[in-house]
Tab-separated table of C-alpha atoms in Angstrom:
chain	number	residue	atom	x	y	z
A	1	LYS	CA	-32.702	2.937	-36.216
A	2	ALA	CA	-35.849	2.473	-34.162
A	3	GLY	CA	-35.409	1.543	-30.522
A	4	VAL	CA	-36.979	-1.201	-28.478
A	5	THR	CA	-40.745	-0.953	-28.453
A	6	GLN	CA	-43.121	-2.397	-25.886
A	7	THR	CA	-46.872	-2.759	-25.964
A	8	PRO	CA	-49.086	-1.940	-24.278
A	9	ARG	CA	-47.570	0.938	-22.317
A	10	TYR	CA	-50.146	0.758	-19.539
A	11	LEU	CA	-52.371	-2.046	-18.357
A	12	ILE	CA	-54.846	-2.569	-15.537
A	13	LYS	CA	-55.847	-6.092	-14.538
A	14	THR	CA	-57.538	-7.738	-11.592
A	15	ARG	CA	-56.225	-10.485	-9.360
A	16	GLY	CA	-56.413	-13.938	-10.886
A	17	GLN	CA	-56.334	-12.735	-14.471
A	18	GLN	CA	-53.465	-13.300	-16.847
A	19	VAL	CA	-51.581	-10.810	-18.964
A	20	THR	CA	-49.368	-10.877	-22.045
A	21	LEU	CA	-46.814	-8.181	-22.753
A	22	SER	CA	-45.034	-7.693	-26.052
A	23	CYS	CA	-41.552	-6.512	-26.958
A	24	SER	CA	-40.033	-5.753	-30.350
A	25	PRO	CA	-36.231	-5.537	-30.228
A	26	ILE	CA	-34.005	-3.189	-32.170
A	27	SER	CA	-33.735	-4.362	-35.762
A	28	GLY	CA	-30.993	-6.946	-36.043
A	29	HIS	CA	-30.920	-7.705	-32.329
A	30	ARG	CA	-31.549	-11.326	-31.463
A	31	SER	CA	-31.305	-11.413	-27.670
A	32	VAL	CA	-34.234	-10.170	-25.609
A	33	SER	CA	-34.231	-9.879	-21.819
A	34	TRP	CA	-37.087	-9.042	-19.479
A	35	TYR	CA	-36.868	-7.218	-16.162
A	36	GLN	CA	-39.354	-6.318	-13.445
A	37	GLN	CA	-39.078	-3.075	-11.509
A	38	THR	CA	-40.923	-2.476	-8.258
A	39	PRO	CA	-40.341	0.160	-5.577
A	40	GLY	CA	-39.476	-2.499	-3.026
A	41	GLN	CA	-37.245	-4.843	-5.024
A	42	GLY	CA	-35.847	-2.500	-7.655
A	43	LEU	CA	-34.897	-3.812	-11.091
A	44	GLN	CA	-34.772	-7.600	-11.244
A	45	PHE	CA	-33.957	-9.930	-14.115
A	46	LEU	CA	-36.771	-12.220	-15.243
A	47	PHE	CA	-35.434	-14.171	-18.228
A	48	GLU	CA	-33.568	-13.920	-21.503
A	49	TYR	CA	-34.305	-15.371	-24.924
A	50	PHE	CA	-32.056	-15.931	-27.892
A	51	SER	CA	-32.998	-17.689	-31.117
A	52	GLU	CA	-36.392	-18.643	-29.664
A	53	THR	CA	-34.766	-20.392	-26.685
A	54	GLN	CA	-34.735	-19.326	-23.058
A	55	ARG	CA	-31.085	-19.167	-22.038
A	56	ASN	CA	-31.207	-17.559	-18.605
A	57	LYS	CA	-33.866	-17.263	-15.954
A	58	GLY	CA	-34.105	-15.185	-12.819
A	59	ASN	CA	-35.626	-16.167	-9.509
A	60	PHE	CA	-39.313	-15.774	-10.298
A	61	PRO	CA	-42.194	-18.251	-9.909
A	62	GLY	CA	-43.452	-20.327	-12.797
A	63	ARG	CA	-46.399	-17.951	-13.261
A	64	PHE	CA	-43.944	-15.813	-15.201
A	65	SER	CA	-43.162	-17.191	-18.622
A	66	GLY	CA	-42.073	-15.959	-21.984
A	67	ARG	CA	-41.329	-16.864	-25.533
A	68	GLN	CA	-39.530	-15.523	-28.545
A	69	PHE	CA	-40.590	-15.707	-32.147
A	70	SER	CA	-38.484	-16.303	-35.237
A	71	ASN	CA	-38.405	-12.540	-35.938
A	72	SER	CA	-36.896	-12.023	-32.443
A	73	ARG	CA	-40.029	-10.390	-31.085
A	74	SER	CA	-40.788	-11.589	-27.583
A	75	GLU	CA	-43.757	-11.898	-25.298
A	76	MET	CA	-43.960	-12.462	-21.584
A	77	ASN	CA	-46.973	-13.850	-19.805
A	78	VAL	CA	-47.982	-13.655	-16.180
A	79	SER	CA	-50.762	-16.014	-15.103
A	80	THR	CA	-52.932	-15.830	-11.988
A	81	LEU	CA	-51.986	-12.249	-11.295
A	82	GLU	CA	-51.286	-11.148	-7.736
A	83	LEU	CA	-51.293	-7.648	-6.294
A	84	GLY	CA	-47.515	-7.863	-5.947
A	85	ASP	CA	-47.146	-8.258	-9.703
A	86	SER	CA	-47.912	-4.574	-10.104
A	87	ALA	CA	-44.709	-3.241	-11.599
A	88	LEU	CA	-42.933	-1.704	-14.543
A	89	TYR	CA	-41.944	-4.496	-16.918
A	90	LEU	CA	-38.943	-3.695	-19.037
A	91	CYS	CA	-37.611	-5.355	-22.130
A	92	ALA	CA	-34.025	-4.991	-23.315
A	93	SER	CA	-32.391	-6.197	-26.492
A	94	SER	CA	-28.805	-6.858	-27.476
A	95	ARG	CA	-27.227	-7.790	-30.774
A	96	THR	CA	-26.323	-11.419	-30.239
A	97	ASN	CA	-25.487	-12.218	-26.656
A	98	VAL	CA	-26.930	-10.922	-23.414
A	99	GLY	CA	-23.377	-10.049	-22.459
A	100	GLU	CA	-23.330	-7.304	-25.066
A	101	THR	CA	-24.725	-3.864	-24.415
A	102	GLN	CA	-28.437	-4.049	-23.705
A	103	TYR	CA	-30.833	-1.333	-24.804
A	104	PHE	CA	-34.096	-0.900	-22.969
A	105	GLY	CA	-37.592	-0.140	-24.111
A	106	PRO	CA	-39.932	2.312	-22.353
A	107	GLY	CA	-41.594	-0.420	-20.321
A	108	THR	CA	-45.143	-1.578	-19.664
A	109	ARG	CA	-46.726	-0.315	-16.466
A	110	LEU	CA	-48.959	-3.060	-15.021
A	111	LEU	CA	-51.398	-2.345	-12.215
A	112	VAL	CA	-53.136	-5.293	-10.578
A	113	LEU	CA	-56.258	-4.468	-8.578
B	1	ASP	CA	-26.543	-8.969	-5.237
B	2	ALA	CA	-25.089	-5.950	-6.990
B	3	LYS	CA	-21.290	-5.861	-6.968
B	4	THR	CA	-21.124	-2.080	-6.810
B	5	THR	CA	-21.515	0.597	-4.161
B	6	GLN	CA	-22.823	4.046	-5.006
B	7	PRO	CA	-23.888	7.023	-2.888
B	8	PRO	CA	-27.685	7.119	-2.651
B	9	SER	CA	-27.976	10.730	-3.773
B	10	MET	CA	-26.027	13.692	-5.101
B	11	ASP	CA	-26.789	17.271	-6.083
B	12	CYS	CA	-25.217	19.227	-8.917
B	13	ALA	CA	-25.645	22.792	-10.121
B	14	GLU	CA	-26.850	23.221	-13.678
B	15	GLY	CA	-23.954	23.818	-16.061
B	16	ARG	CA	-21.394	22.295	-13.736
B	17	ALA	CA	-19.768	18.902	-14.101
B	18	ALA	CA	-21.462	16.013	-12.297
B	19	ASN	CA	-19.035	13.411	-10.984
B	20	LEU	CA	-20.714	10.180	-9.914
B	21	PRO	CA	-18.503	7.691	-8.064
B	22	CYS	CA	-18.811	3.918	-7.985
B	23	ASN	CA	-16.888	1.339	-5.983
B	24	HIS	CA	-16.452	-2.163	-7.406
B	25	SER	CA	-13.619	-3.613	-5.349
B	26	THR	CA	-14.386	-7.246	-6.279
B	27	ILE	CA	-14.437	-6.720	-10.021
B	28	SER	CA	-12.956	-9.557	-12.063
B	29	GLY	CA	-10.518	-9.200	-14.917
B	30	ASN	CA	-13.104	-9.937	-17.580
B	31	GLU	CA	-15.812	-7.677	-16.168
B	32	TYR	CA	-16.748	-4.376	-17.675
B	33	VAL	CA	-18.134	-1.335	-15.878
B	34	TYR	CA	-21.460	-0.197	-17.363
B	35	TRP	CA	-23.437	2.920	-16.593
B	36	TYR	CA	-27.143	3.364	-17.188
B	37	ARG	CA	-29.522	6.044	-16.074
B	38	GLN	CA	-33.251	6.009	-15.536
B	39	ILE	CA	-35.317	9.115	-15.757
B	40	HIS	CA	-38.490	8.818	-13.717
B	41	SER	CA	-40.524	5.764	-14.761
B	42	GLN	CA	-38.821	5.449	-18.159
B	43	GLY	CA	-36.680	2.531	-19.333
B	44	PRO	CA	-33.000	2.655	-18.341
B	45	GLN	CA	-30.823	4.452	-20.862
B	46	TYR	CA	-27.365	3.130	-21.711
B	47	ILE	CA	-24.674	5.754	-21.145
B	48	ILE	CA	-21.212	4.239	-21.461
B	49	HIS	CA	-19.066	1.254	-20.554
B	50	GLY	CA	-15.387	0.421	-20.223
B	51	LEU	CA	-12.917	-2.242	-19.211
B	52	LYS	CA	-9.800	-0.452	-18.010
B	53	ASN	CA	-9.149	2.513	-20.256
B	54	ASN	CA	-10.984	5.764	-19.823
B	55	GLU	CA	-13.854	6.169	-22.239
B	56	THR	CA	-15.707	9.170	-23.645
B	57	ASN	CA	-18.765	9.504	-25.800
B	58	GLU	CA	-21.254	12.235	-26.598
B	59	MET	CA	-23.033	11.755	-23.298
B	60	ALA	CA	-20.315	11.289	-20.703
B	61	SER	CA	-16.812	10.248	-19.732
B	62	LEU	CA	-15.889	7.200	-17.712
B	63	ILE	CA	-12.761	7.248	-15.603
B	64	ILE	CA	-11.622	3.874	-14.231
B	65	THR	CA	-8.843	3.711	-11.647
B	66	GLU	CA	-5.714	1.781	-12.498
B	67	ASP	CA	-6.563	-1.003	-10.028
B	68	ARG	CA	-10.112	-1.046	-11.482
B	69	LYS	CA	-11.661	-1.031	-8.028
B	70	SER	CA	-13.558	2.187	-8.609
B	71	SER	CA	-14.761	4.441	-11.369
B	72	THR	CA	-16.318	7.850	-11.919
B	73	LEU	CA	-18.947	8.848	-14.441
B	74	ILE	CA	-18.578	12.468	-15.502
B	75	LEU	CA	-21.350	14.494	-17.090
B	76	PRO	CA	-19.353	17.530	-18.221
B	77	HIS	CA	-22.130	20.140	-18.272
B	78	ALA	CA	-25.133	18.887	-16.348
B	79	THR	CA	-28.584	20.105	-17.347
B	80	LEU	CA	-31.924	19.753	-15.621
B	81	ARG	CA	-32.721	16.873	-17.984
B	82	ASP	CA	-29.828	14.901	-16.479
B	83	THR	CA	-31.794	14.528	-13.249
B	84	ALA	CA	-32.171	10.751	-12.954
B	85	VAL	CA	-31.081	7.642	-11.078
B	86	TYR	CA	-27.652	6.517	-12.296
B	87	TYR	CA	-26.724	2.854	-12.075
B	88	CYS	CA	-23.182	1.500	-12.111
B	89	ILE	CA	-23.061	-2.192	-13.045
B	90	VAL	CA	-20.188	-4.632	-13.467
B	91	ARG	CA	-20.668	-7.623	-15.722
B	92	PRO	CA	-18.778	-9.840	-18.115
B	93	SER	CA	-19.025	-8.737	-21.715
B	94	GLY	CA	-19.927	-11.110	-24.481
B	95	GLY	CA	-21.051	-14.673	-24.046
B	96	SER	CA	-24.430	-15.993	-23.045
B	97	GLN	CA	-24.308	-14.873	-19.432
B	98	GLY	CA	-24.321	-11.457	-17.934
B	99	ASN	CA	-27.823	-10.270	-17.271
B	100	LEU	CA	-27.709	-6.855	-15.658
B	101	ILE	CA	-27.806	-6.805	-11.863
B	102	PHE	CA	-29.031	-3.396	-10.743
B	103	GLY	CA	-28.314	-1.942	-7.335
B	104	LYS	CA	-30.089	1.083	-5.923
B	105	GLY	CA	-28.041	3.583	-7.930
B	106	THR	CA	-27.392	7.257	-7.251
B	107	LYS	CA	-30.224	9.739	-7.526
B	108	LEU	CA	-28.680	12.804	-9.164
B	109	SER	CA	-30.588	16.052	-8.772
B	110	VAL	CA	-29.477	18.873	-11.053
B	111	LYS	CA	-30.562	22.199	-9.630
B	112	PRO	CA	-30.887	25.570	-11.401
């Protein structure tokens, strides 16, 4: 069974731009969670989607948003990029509920200049 | 905040067992102990999880103390490719809550 895939793997943007990252969960998984990893803050939870609805949200500003499609694929968007948004963005999927074992994708490395 | 305490770093000789400890003294009755590892700049990899019984899979063994306040992840024959940051996480299993809260983990260095 194929794992979680994320596109693109690497991205360079400039301050003020916006970016959209994509995540395809493991086949049959319906819950998708997003995490941000930075050297200073470590791995932090952004939000979780299930059946096209956001169920949980971490402590991030409204510039960070996401959505989930009917095929469980998910996208996250960051608007008005700041230098501090440079990070590894990770997507994880689980079968039905976020409380089940989550499996991570390889991540998207975002660099904001 | 993470509910676990782990040593920041450990060394292990290649071919020997790596024993990674984790303290979780405030764990609740419905919370599981999960272990993930992250090899440099890759996505975290699920290793194993357990509630109160010891668990074993093809990657590792998980030993949980009887009072559930601590656990040990055992990699029976460490290789250089096991060099990674290992995260111990406690969380409820099932339900709509339970996003993973990562601490700083233990950086395991396997040396030849």
